[in-house]
Amino acid sequence: MSADTPEPVSAEPVSAEPVSAEQQAREAELTARVLASFDGTADPRLRQLMQAAVRHLHAFLREVRLSEDEWQQGIEFLTAAGHITDERRQEFILLSDTLGASMQTIAINNEAYADATEATVFGPFFVDDAPLVELGGDIAGGANGQPCWVEGTVVDTGGKPVPGARIEVWEADQDGFYDLQYDDDRTAGRAHLFSAEDGSFRFWAITPTPYPIPHDGPVGRMLAATGRSPMRASHLHFMVSAEGLRTLVTHIFVRGDERLDSDSVFGVKESLVKDFHEQTPGTPTPDGRDLGDAGWARVRFDIVLAPDQV
Ligand code: BEZ
Ligand code: FE
C-alpha cells in the first residue's frame, strides 16, 4: 500500500488508547449506573432501546477518548441540524442517510424474500398528494429533461399479476432539483398511477440525471470535511403498494452512471440498476407521442412484491 493510500477501515471497534485499570473501572461504573437508571422502564422495548443506545454511546465516547471540545462541536452540529430543519428540509434524515443508518434500517426491515424487488432509501422528497396520471401519462409535469418511457409489470412472488397496485413515482429534473426545492408551488416530476388488470404499467418520465443531496447545511459540511461527495447516482423513485402485499419503496438506477459506486446515501443495489436505452430522434414512440426532433429513452422495470407478513 502506498504512503498516501489510507489503510482500509475495519467495521470493528479500534482498541482504545491505553487507559489505567482504575480509570476503566470508573468509566464502566458510570455506564452501569446510567444503564440501571432505565431498569424501571415499564415498556420493555423502550427499555431495550434506551439501554442499547446508552451502551453504544458510552462505548463510542470511550473508544475515541472524546475531548470536551469535540463533544461541544458535536452538540453544535446537532443544534445546527435542528435549526435548518423545517417542513421542507429534514437535516436529520440527511444525516441518517449519509451515515448509512437509513439503508441499514431498510436492510433489517426488508429481508430478502424469494425474488421480491429490493427496497432502497426513501429520501426527503416524497409528497403524498401527487397528481394521478392515466396509464401512459406523463409524470414530468413540465420538468426539464429528456423524455423517458418507463414500462413494466407488478406481480407477486408467485408470479401472479397485481392489478390496481398504486405506483408513486418521483424524480429530480435535469438541473438536479425536485419541485419542492423551488420557491414557487410547482408540482413536477411526480405522480401516481395504478397498474392495469394484467399488472402492467407504463408512463412517460424524464431520464434521471445525477444530483447532489442538499449540502448547504451541517451534513454538507460533514461531507466536505471528510472528503465525500454529496452526489447521488441518477435514479427514479418508486413506492408501490397493493392490498396484502409488502409496500415497496425503491428506485431504479441508470446502468453506466459513474456514480453507482459512490452514491452519497448508499442506496444502490445491483438488482435495481437498469438499462435506459437511448432512442435516436425520430424513433417512433410506443404510444405515438410526437417528440419532434428530441431524442428519448426507454426502460423496463418489472416489480415483484413480497407478501406483507413475511
Ligand atoms: C433522494 O433520493 O432524493 C435523496 C435521498 C436521500 C437524501 C437526499 C435525497
Ligand atoms: Fe432522489
PDB file of C-alpha atoms and ligand atoms in Angstrom, residues 122-125 170-172 178 211 232 235 237 251, ligand 2:
ATOM      1  CA  PHE A 122     -36.988   6.804   0.783  1.00  0.00           C
ATOM      2  CA  GLY A 123     -35.316  10.227   0.752  1.00  0.00           C
ATOM      3  CA  PRO A 124     -36.915  13.505   1.783  1.00  0.00           C
ATOM      4  CA  PHE A 125     -38.748  14.459  -1.420  1.00  0.00           C
ATOM      5  CA  TRP A 170     -40.961  10.968  -8.212  1.00  0.00           C
ATOM      6  CA  GLU A 171     -37.714  12.392  -9.537  1.00  0.00           C
ATOM      7  CA  ALA A 172     -35.473  15.443  -9.847  1.00  0.00           C
ATOM      8  CA  TYR A 178     -37.094  18.299  -7.103  1.00  0.00           C
ATOM      9  CA  TYR A 211     -27.771  15.481  -8.447  1.00  0.00           C
ATOM     10  CA  ARG A 232     -26.446  10.712  -5.710  1.00  0.00           C
ATOM     11  CA  HIS A 235     -32.375   7.423 -10.127  1.00  0.00           C
ATOM     12  CA  HIS A 237     -38.102   6.803  -7.142  1.00  0.00           C
ATOM     13  CA  HIS A 251     -35.567   3.419  -7.043  1.00  0.00           C
TER      14      HIS A 251
HETATM   15 FE    FE B   2     -33.985  11.172  -5.219  1.00  0.00          FE
END
